[in-house]
Short mmCIF file of C-alpha atoms and ligand atoms in Angstrom, two decimals:
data_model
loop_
_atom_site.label_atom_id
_atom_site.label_comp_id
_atom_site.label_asym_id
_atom_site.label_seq_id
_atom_site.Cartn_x
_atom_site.Cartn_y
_atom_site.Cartn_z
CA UNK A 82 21.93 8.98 -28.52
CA UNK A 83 20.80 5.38 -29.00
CA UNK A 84 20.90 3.92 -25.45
CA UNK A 85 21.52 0.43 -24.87
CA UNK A 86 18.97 -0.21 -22.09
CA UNK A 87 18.41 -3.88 -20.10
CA UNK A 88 15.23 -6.24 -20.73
CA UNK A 89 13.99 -4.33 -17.07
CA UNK A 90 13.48 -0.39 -18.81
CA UNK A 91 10.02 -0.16 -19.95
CA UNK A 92 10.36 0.71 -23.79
CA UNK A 93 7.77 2.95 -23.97
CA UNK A 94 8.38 6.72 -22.10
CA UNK A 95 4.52 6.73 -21.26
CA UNK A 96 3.79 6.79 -17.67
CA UNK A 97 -0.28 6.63 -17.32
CA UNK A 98 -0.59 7.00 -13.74
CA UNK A 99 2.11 9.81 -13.96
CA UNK A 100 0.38 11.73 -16.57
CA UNK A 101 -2.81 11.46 -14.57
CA UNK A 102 -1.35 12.69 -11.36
CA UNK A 103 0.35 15.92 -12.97
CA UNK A 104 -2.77 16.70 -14.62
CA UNK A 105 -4.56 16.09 -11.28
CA UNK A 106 -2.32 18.62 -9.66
CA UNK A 107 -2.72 21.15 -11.53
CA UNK A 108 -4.46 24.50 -9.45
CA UNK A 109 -8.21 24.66 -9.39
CA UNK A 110 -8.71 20.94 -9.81
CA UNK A 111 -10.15 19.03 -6.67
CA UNK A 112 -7.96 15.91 -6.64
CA UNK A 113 -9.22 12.30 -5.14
CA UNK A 114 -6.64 10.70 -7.29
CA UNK A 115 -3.13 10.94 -4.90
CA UNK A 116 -2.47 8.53 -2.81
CA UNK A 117 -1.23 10.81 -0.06
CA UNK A 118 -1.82 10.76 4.05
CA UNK A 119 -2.95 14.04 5.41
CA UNK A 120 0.12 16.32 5.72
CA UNK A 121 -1.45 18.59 8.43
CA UNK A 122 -1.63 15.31 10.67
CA UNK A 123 2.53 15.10 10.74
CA UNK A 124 3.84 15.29 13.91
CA UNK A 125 6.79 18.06 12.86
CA UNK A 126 6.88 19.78 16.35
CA UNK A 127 7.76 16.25 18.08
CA UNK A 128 9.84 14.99 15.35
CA UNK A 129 12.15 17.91 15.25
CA UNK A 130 12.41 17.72 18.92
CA UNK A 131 13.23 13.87 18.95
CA UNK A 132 15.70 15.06 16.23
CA UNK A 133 17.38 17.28 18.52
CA UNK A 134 17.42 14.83 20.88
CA UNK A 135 19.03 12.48 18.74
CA UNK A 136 21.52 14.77 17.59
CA UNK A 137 22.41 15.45 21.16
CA UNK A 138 22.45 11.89 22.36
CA UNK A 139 23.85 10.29 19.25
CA UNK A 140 24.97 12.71 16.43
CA UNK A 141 27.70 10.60 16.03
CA UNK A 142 26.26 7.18 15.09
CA UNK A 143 23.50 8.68 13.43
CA UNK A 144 25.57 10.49 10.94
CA UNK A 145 27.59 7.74 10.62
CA UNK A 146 27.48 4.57 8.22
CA UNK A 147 24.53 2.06 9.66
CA UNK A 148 23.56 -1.76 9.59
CA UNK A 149 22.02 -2.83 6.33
CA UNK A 150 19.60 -4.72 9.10
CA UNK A 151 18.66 -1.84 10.68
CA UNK A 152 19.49 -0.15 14.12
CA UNK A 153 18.18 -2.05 17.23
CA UNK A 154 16.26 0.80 18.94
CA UNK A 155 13.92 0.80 15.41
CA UNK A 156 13.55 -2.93 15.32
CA UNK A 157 12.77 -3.48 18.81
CA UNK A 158 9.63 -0.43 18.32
CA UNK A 159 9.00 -2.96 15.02
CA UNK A 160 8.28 -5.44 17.42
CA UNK A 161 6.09 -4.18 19.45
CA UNK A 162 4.39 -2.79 16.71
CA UNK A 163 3.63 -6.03 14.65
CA UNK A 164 2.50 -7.66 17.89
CA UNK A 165 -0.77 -5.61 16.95
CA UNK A 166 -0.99 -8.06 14.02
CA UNK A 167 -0.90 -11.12 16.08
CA UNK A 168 2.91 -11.28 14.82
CA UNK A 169 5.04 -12.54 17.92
CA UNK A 170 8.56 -11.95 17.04
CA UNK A 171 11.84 -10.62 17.86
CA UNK A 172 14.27 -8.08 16.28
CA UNK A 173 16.66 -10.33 15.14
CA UNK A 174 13.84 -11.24 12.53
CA UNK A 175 13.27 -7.49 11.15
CA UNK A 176 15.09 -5.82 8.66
CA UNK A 177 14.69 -1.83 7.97
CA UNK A 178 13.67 -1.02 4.49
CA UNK A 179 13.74 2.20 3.01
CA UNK A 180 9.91 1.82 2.89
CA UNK A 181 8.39 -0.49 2.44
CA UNK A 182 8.49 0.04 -1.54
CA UNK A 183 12.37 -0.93 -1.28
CA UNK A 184 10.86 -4.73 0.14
CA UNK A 185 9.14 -5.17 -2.97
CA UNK A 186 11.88 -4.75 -4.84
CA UNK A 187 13.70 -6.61 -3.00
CA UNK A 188 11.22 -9.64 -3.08
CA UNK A 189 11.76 -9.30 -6.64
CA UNK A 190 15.51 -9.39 -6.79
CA UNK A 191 15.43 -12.48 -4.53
CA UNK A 192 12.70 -14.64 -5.85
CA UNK A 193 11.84 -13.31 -9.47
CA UNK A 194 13.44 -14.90 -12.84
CA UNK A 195 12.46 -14.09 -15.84
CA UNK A 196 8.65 -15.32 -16.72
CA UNK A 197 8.19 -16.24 -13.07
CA UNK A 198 4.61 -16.05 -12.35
CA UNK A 199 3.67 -14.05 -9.26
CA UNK A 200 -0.15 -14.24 -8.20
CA UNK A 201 -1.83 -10.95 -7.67
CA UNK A 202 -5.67 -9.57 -6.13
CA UNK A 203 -7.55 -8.02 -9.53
CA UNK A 204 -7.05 -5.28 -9.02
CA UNK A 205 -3.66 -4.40 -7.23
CA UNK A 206 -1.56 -1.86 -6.23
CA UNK A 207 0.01 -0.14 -9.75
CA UNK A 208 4.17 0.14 -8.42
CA UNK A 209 4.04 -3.78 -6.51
CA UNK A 210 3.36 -4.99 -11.05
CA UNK A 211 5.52 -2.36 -11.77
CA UNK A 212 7.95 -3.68 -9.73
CA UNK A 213 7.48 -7.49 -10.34
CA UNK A 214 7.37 -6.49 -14.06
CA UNK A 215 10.96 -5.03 -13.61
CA UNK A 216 12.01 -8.60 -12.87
CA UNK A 217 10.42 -10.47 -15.67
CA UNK A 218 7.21 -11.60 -13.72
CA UNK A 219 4.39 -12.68 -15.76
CA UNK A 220 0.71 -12.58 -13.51
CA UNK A 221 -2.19 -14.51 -12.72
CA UNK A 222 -4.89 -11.99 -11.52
CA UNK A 223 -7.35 -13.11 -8.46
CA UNK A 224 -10.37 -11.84 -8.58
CA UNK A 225 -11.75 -10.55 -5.06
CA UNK A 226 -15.11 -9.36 -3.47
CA UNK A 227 -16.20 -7.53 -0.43
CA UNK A 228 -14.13 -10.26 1.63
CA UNK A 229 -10.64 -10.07 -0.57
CA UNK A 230 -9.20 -12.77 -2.58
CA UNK A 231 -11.97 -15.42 -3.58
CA UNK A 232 -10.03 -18.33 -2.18
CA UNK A 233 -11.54 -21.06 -4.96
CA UNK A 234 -9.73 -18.43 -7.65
CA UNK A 235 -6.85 -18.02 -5.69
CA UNK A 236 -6.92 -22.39 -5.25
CA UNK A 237 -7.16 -22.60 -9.23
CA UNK A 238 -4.43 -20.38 -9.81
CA UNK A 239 -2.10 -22.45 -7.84
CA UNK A 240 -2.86 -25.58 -9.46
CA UNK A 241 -2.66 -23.42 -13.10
CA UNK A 242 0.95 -22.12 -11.96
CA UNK A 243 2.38 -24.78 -10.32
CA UNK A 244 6.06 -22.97 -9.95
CA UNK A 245 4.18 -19.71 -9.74
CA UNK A 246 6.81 -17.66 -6.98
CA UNK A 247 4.98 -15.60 -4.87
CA UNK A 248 1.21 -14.86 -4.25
CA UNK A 249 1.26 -10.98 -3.59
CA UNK A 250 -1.59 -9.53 -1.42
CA UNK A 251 -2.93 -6.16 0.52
CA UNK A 252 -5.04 -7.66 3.25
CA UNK A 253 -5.91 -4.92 5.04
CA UNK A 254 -7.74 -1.56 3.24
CA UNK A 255 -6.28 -2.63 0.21
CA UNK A 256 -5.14 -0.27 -2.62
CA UNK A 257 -6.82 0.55 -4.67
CA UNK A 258 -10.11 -1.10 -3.54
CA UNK A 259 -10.17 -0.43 0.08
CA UNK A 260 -11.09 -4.32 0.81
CA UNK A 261 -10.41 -6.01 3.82
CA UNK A 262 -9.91 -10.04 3.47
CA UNK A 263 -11.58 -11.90 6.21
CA UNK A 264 -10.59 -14.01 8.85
CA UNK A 265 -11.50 -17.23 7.20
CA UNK A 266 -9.49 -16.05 4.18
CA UNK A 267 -6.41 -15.16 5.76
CA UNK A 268 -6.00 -18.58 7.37
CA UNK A 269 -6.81 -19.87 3.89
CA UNK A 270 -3.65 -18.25 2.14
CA UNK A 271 -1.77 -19.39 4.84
CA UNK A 272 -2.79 -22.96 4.52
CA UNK A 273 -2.72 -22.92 0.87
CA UNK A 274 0.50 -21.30 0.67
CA UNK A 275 1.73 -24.55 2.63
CA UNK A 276 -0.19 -27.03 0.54
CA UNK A 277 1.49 -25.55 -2.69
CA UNK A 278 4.69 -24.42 -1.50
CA UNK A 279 4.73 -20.75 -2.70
CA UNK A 280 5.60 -17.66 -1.13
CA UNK A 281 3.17 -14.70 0.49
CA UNK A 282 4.14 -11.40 0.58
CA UNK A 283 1.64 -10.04 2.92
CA UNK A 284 1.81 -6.16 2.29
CA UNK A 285 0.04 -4.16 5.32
CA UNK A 286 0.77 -0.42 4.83
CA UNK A 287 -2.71 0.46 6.28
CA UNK A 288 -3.40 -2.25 8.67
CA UNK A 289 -2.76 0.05 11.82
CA UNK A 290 -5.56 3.06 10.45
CA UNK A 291 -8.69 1.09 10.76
CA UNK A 292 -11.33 3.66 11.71
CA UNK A 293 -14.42 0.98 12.28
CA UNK A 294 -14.84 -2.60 12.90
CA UNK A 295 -12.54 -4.70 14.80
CA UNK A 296 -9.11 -5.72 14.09
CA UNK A 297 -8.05 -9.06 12.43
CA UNK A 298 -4.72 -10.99 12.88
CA UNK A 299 -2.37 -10.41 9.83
CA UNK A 300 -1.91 -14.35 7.75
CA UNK A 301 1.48 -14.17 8.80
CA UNK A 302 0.26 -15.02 12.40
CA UNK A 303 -1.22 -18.12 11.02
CA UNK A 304 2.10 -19.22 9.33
CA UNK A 305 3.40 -22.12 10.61
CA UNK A 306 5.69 -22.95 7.75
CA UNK A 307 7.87 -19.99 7.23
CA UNK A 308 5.65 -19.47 4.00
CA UNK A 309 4.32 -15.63 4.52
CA UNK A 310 6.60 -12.60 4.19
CA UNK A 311 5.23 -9.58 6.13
CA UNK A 312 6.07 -5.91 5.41
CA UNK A 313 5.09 -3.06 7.08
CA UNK A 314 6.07 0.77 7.00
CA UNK A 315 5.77 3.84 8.81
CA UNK A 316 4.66 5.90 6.02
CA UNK A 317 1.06 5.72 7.00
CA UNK A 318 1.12 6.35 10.55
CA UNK A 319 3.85 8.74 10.84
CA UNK A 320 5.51 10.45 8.11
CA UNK A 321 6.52 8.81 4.71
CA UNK A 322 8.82 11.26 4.37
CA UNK A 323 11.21 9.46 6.46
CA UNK A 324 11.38 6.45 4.01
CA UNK A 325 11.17 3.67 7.13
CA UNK A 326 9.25 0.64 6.43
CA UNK A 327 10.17 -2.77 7.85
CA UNK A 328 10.34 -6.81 6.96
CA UNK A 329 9.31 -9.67 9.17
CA UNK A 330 10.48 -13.21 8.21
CA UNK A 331 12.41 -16.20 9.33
CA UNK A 332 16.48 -16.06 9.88
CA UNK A 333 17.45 -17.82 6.52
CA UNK A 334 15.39 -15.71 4.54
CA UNK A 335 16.21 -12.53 6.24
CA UNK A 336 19.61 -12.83 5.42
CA UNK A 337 19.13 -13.36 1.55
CA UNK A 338 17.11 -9.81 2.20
CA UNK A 339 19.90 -7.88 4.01
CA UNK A 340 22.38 -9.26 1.34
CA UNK A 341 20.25 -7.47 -1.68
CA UNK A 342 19.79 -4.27 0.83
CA UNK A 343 23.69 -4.02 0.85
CA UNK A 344 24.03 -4.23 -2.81
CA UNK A 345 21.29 -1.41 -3.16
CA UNK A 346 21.78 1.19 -1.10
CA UNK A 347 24.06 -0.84 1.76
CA UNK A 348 21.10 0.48 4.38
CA UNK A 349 18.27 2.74 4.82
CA UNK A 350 19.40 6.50 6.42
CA UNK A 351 20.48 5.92 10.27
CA UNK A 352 19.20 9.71 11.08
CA UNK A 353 15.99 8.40 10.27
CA UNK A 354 15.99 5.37 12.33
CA UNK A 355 17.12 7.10 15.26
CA UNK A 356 14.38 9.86 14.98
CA UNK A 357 11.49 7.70 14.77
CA UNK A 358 12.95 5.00 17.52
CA UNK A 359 13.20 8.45 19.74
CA UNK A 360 9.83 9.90 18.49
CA UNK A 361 8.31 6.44 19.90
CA UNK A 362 10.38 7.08 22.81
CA UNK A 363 9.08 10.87 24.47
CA UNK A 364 5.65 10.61 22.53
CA UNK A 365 2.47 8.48 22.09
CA UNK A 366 2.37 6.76 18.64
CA UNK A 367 -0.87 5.08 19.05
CA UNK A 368 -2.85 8.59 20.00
CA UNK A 369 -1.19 9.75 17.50
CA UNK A 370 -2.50 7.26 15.02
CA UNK A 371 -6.20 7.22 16.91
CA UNK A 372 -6.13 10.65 15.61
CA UNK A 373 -4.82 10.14 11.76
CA UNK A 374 -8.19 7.65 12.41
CA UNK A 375 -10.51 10.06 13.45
CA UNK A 376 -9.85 12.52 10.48
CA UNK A 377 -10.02 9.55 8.12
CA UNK A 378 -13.09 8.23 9.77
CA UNK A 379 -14.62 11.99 8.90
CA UNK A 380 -13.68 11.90 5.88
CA UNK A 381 -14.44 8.84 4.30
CA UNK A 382 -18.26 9.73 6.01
CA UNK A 383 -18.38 12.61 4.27
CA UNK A 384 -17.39 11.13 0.94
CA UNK A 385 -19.72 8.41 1.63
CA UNK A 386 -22.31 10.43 1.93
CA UNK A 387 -21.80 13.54 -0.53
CA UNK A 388 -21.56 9.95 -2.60
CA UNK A 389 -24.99 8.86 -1.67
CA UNK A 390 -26.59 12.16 -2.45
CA UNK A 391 -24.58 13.28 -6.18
CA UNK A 392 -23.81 9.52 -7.79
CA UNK A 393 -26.65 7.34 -9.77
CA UNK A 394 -28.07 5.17 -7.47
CA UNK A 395 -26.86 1.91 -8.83
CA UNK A 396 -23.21 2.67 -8.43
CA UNK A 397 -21.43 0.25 -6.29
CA UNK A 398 -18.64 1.74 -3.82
CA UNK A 399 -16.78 -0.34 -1.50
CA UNK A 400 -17.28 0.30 2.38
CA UNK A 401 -13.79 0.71 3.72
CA UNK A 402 -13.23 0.55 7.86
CA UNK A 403 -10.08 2.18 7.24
CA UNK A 404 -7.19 3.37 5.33
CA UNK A 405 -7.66 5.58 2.30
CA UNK A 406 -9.58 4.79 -0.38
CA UNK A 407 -13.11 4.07 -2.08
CA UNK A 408 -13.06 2.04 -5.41
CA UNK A 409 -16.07 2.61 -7.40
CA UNK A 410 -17.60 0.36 -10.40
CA UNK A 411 -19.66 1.60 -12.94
CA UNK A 412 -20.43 -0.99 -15.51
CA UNK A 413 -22.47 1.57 -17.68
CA UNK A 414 -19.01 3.29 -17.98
CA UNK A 415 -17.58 1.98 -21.02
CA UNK A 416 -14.80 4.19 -21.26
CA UNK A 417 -12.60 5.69 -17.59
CA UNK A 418 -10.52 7.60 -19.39
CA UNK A 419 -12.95 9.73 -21.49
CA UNK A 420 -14.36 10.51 -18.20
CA UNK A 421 -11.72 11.04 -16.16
CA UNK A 422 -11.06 13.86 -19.78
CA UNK A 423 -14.82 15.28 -18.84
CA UNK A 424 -13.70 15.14 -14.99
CA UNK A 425 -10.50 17.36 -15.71
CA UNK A 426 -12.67 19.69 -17.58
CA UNK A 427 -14.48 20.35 -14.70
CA UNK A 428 -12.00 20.38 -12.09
CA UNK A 429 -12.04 17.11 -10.63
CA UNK A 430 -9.23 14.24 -10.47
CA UNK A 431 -9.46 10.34 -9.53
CA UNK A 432 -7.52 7.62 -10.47
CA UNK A 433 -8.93 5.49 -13.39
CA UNK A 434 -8.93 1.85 -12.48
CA UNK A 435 -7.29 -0.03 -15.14
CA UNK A 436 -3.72 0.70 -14.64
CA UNK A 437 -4.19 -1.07 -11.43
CA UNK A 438 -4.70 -4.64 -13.42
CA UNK A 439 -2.15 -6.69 -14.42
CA UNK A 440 -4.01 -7.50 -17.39
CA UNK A 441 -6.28 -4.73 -19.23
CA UNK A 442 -8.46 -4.38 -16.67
CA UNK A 443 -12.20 -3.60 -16.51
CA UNK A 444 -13.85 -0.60 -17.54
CA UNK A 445 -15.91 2.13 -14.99
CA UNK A 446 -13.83 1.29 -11.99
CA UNK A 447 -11.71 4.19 -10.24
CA UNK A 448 -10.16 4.67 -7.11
CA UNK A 449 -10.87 8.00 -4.68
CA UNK A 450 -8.61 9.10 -2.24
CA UNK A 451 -10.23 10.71 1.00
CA UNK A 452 -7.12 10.94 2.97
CA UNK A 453 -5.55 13.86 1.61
CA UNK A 454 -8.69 16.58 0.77
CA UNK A 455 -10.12 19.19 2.73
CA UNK A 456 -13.21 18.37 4.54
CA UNK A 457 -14.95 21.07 2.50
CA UNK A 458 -13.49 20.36 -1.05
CA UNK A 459 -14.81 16.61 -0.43
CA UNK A 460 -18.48 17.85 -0.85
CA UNK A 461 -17.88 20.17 -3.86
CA UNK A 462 -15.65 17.50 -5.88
CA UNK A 463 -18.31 14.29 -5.44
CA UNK A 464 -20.84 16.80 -6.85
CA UNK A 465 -19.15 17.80 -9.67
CA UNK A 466 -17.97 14.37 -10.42
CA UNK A 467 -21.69 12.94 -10.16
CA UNK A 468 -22.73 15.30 -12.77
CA UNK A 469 -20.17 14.44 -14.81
CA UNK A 470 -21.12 10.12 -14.42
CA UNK A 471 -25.04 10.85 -14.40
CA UNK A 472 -24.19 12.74 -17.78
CA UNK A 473 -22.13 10.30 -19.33
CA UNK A 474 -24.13 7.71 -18.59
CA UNK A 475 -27.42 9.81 -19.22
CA UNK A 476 -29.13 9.33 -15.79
C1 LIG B 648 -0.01 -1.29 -0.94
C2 LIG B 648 1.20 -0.42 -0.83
N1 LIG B 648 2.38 -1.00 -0.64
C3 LIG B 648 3.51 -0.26 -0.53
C4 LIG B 648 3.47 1.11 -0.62
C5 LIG B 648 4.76 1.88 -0.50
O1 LIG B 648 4.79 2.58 0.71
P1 LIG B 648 6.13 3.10 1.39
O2 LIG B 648 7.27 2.78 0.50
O3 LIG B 648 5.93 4.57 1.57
O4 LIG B 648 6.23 2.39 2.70
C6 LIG B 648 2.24 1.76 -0.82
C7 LIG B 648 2.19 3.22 -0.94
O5 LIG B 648 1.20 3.85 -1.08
C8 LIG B 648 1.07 0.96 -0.92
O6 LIG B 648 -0.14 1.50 -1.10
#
């Protein structure tokens, strides 16, 4: 069968990342390369009793067909929850998302034409370019350091792209690198978002699991122009099984967002809402994410270190202060994917960097995840993959 697929399907059936994660799965192999939370941390004796509750209270509207804005209850906890990010709103300027994937493809549906340019961190999280891709978005890649986005770069590639849609960026623990952008630079994108009249879609999934250091105000709270989009989700400090994340922006453009909801799935599941608006209800969310903290705190140290003590000296790692990942460079490392091959062979998994470019990306970068690995497999895997690098590189 010869199917007549739109400009949006990829042609090709290879999925990279895909490949990488099945092979990563596979029994035996110690896997940094998921990008999961820690599924022992999931509250499932309080969630099924605020389902119960729920089902009690309000079976009926729960079951029943929902607002493609969301219910209240959720988006008045959304409001309380953003005021953590400096973010003083109120609900009638949230939508529910079905995570807070479903915003990105919605920012795509409403803002992306065919060989739009979207501006992107280098590197970037792999499904927000998959997703831009889908729309017809060409990029313009940022590069960033220990303190995000270099704002002359980010300058340049305004005045390069001077319809350029959307600047995309991960302030906060970003995926893949695990950078935080500074204060400085978040009223920068702001301001420069203003001067040139393009959208931000500030994406903070991990914002709220900052283990160290203190926390900043998101660039949203320095909008003053109606310029920044801000999503959030629940996936990271709850469950993201439920599929709730959330949208923060001004009346006009909230509407154009419930509008494309409607059209793709009319609105996220009700049951859901009403769980998690009733979990924040009878139980504390913010011990509850001090302690998804503490674990990740414990484990990042003991990555860190087991880091320190197995990897070639010269290997640069960035120094997260939260979320769930540790990007690693290795110039020397010509090729990632002959040794993420070596890696597999002895039973340890990462992420190579380069699908997380929107160009071809650099060689001997790779992301690790510390979120989702036993405290005791953390040890064992860095040693086997520092024998592997000190080999390849012959060190
Ligand atoms: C940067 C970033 N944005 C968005 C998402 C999607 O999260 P969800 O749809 O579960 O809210 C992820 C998931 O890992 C992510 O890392």
């Amino acid at each position: 069968m010869n199917y007549h697929f739109s400009s949006r399907v990829p042609k090709s059936d290879v999925d990279p990342v895909g490949d990488i994660l099945k092979i990563a799965g596979k029994p035996g192999i110690i896997s940094f390369a998921g990008g999961l939370p820690a599924p022992e941390l999931f509250p499932v004796t309080q969630i099924a009793q605020a389902t119960a509750q729920v089902l009690q209270e309000k079976g009926r509207d729960a079951l029943q067909y929902g607002s493609s804005q969301g219910i209240q209850e959720l988006r008045n906890v959304i409001v309380d929850r953003v005021k953590l990010a400096g973010i003083h709103t109120d609900a009638n300027h949230i939508m529910v998302a079905t995570g807070s994937q479903q915003t990105l493809d919605l920012t795509g549906k409403n803002f992306l034409d065919k060989g739009d340019t979207v501006i992107v961190e280098r590197p970037t999280y792999l499904c927000a370019v998959d997703v831009f891709k889908s729309y017809g978005a060409h990029f313009a890649g940022v590069n960033m350091d220990d303190a995000g986005m270099k704002m002359a770069e980010l300058e340049q590639a305004l005045i390069d792209n001077p319809s350029a849609k959307l600047i995309y960026t991960i302030p906060n623990f970003q995926n893949p690198t695990g950078r935080t952008m500074s204060l400085a630079r978040r009223q920068k994108v702001a301001e420069l978002a203003e001067k040139y009249d393009v959208m931000v879609l500030e994406d903070n999934p991990y914002g709220a699991v900052r283990f160290a250091g203190n926390s900043l105000p998101s660039i949203k709270s320095f909008d003053k122009s109606g310029h920044v989009i801000y999503m959030g989700t629940f996936s990271k400090i709850l469950a993201p099984g439920m599929r709730l994340g959330w949208i923060v922006t001004e009346t006009k453009l909230l509407s154009k967002y419930t509008m494309m909801k409607q059209s793709a799935d009319l609105h996220t599941d009700n049951l859901s809402q009403y769980i998690v608006a009733k979990y924040v209800a009878m139980f504390d969310i913010n011990r509850h994410i001090q302690s998804i903290c503490k674990l990740y705190q414990k484990r990042e140290r003991l990555m860190m270190n087991a880091i320190h003590k197995y990897f070639p000296s010269h290997v640069k790692c960035s120094q997260p202060e939260g979320g769930m990942f540790i990007w690693v460079e290795i110039p020397a490392i010509k090729d990632t994917q002959a040794l993420f091959a070596e890696c597999i062979k002895n039973n340890v998994a990462f992420v190579p960097g380069e699908p997380f470019y929107e160009d071809q990306g650099d060689p001997g970068n790779f992301r690790l995840n510390y979120s989702n690995m036993c405290d005791d497999q953390i040890e064992t895997g860095i040693k086997r993959l520092g024998a592997v690098i000190k080999q390849m590189i012959n060190c």
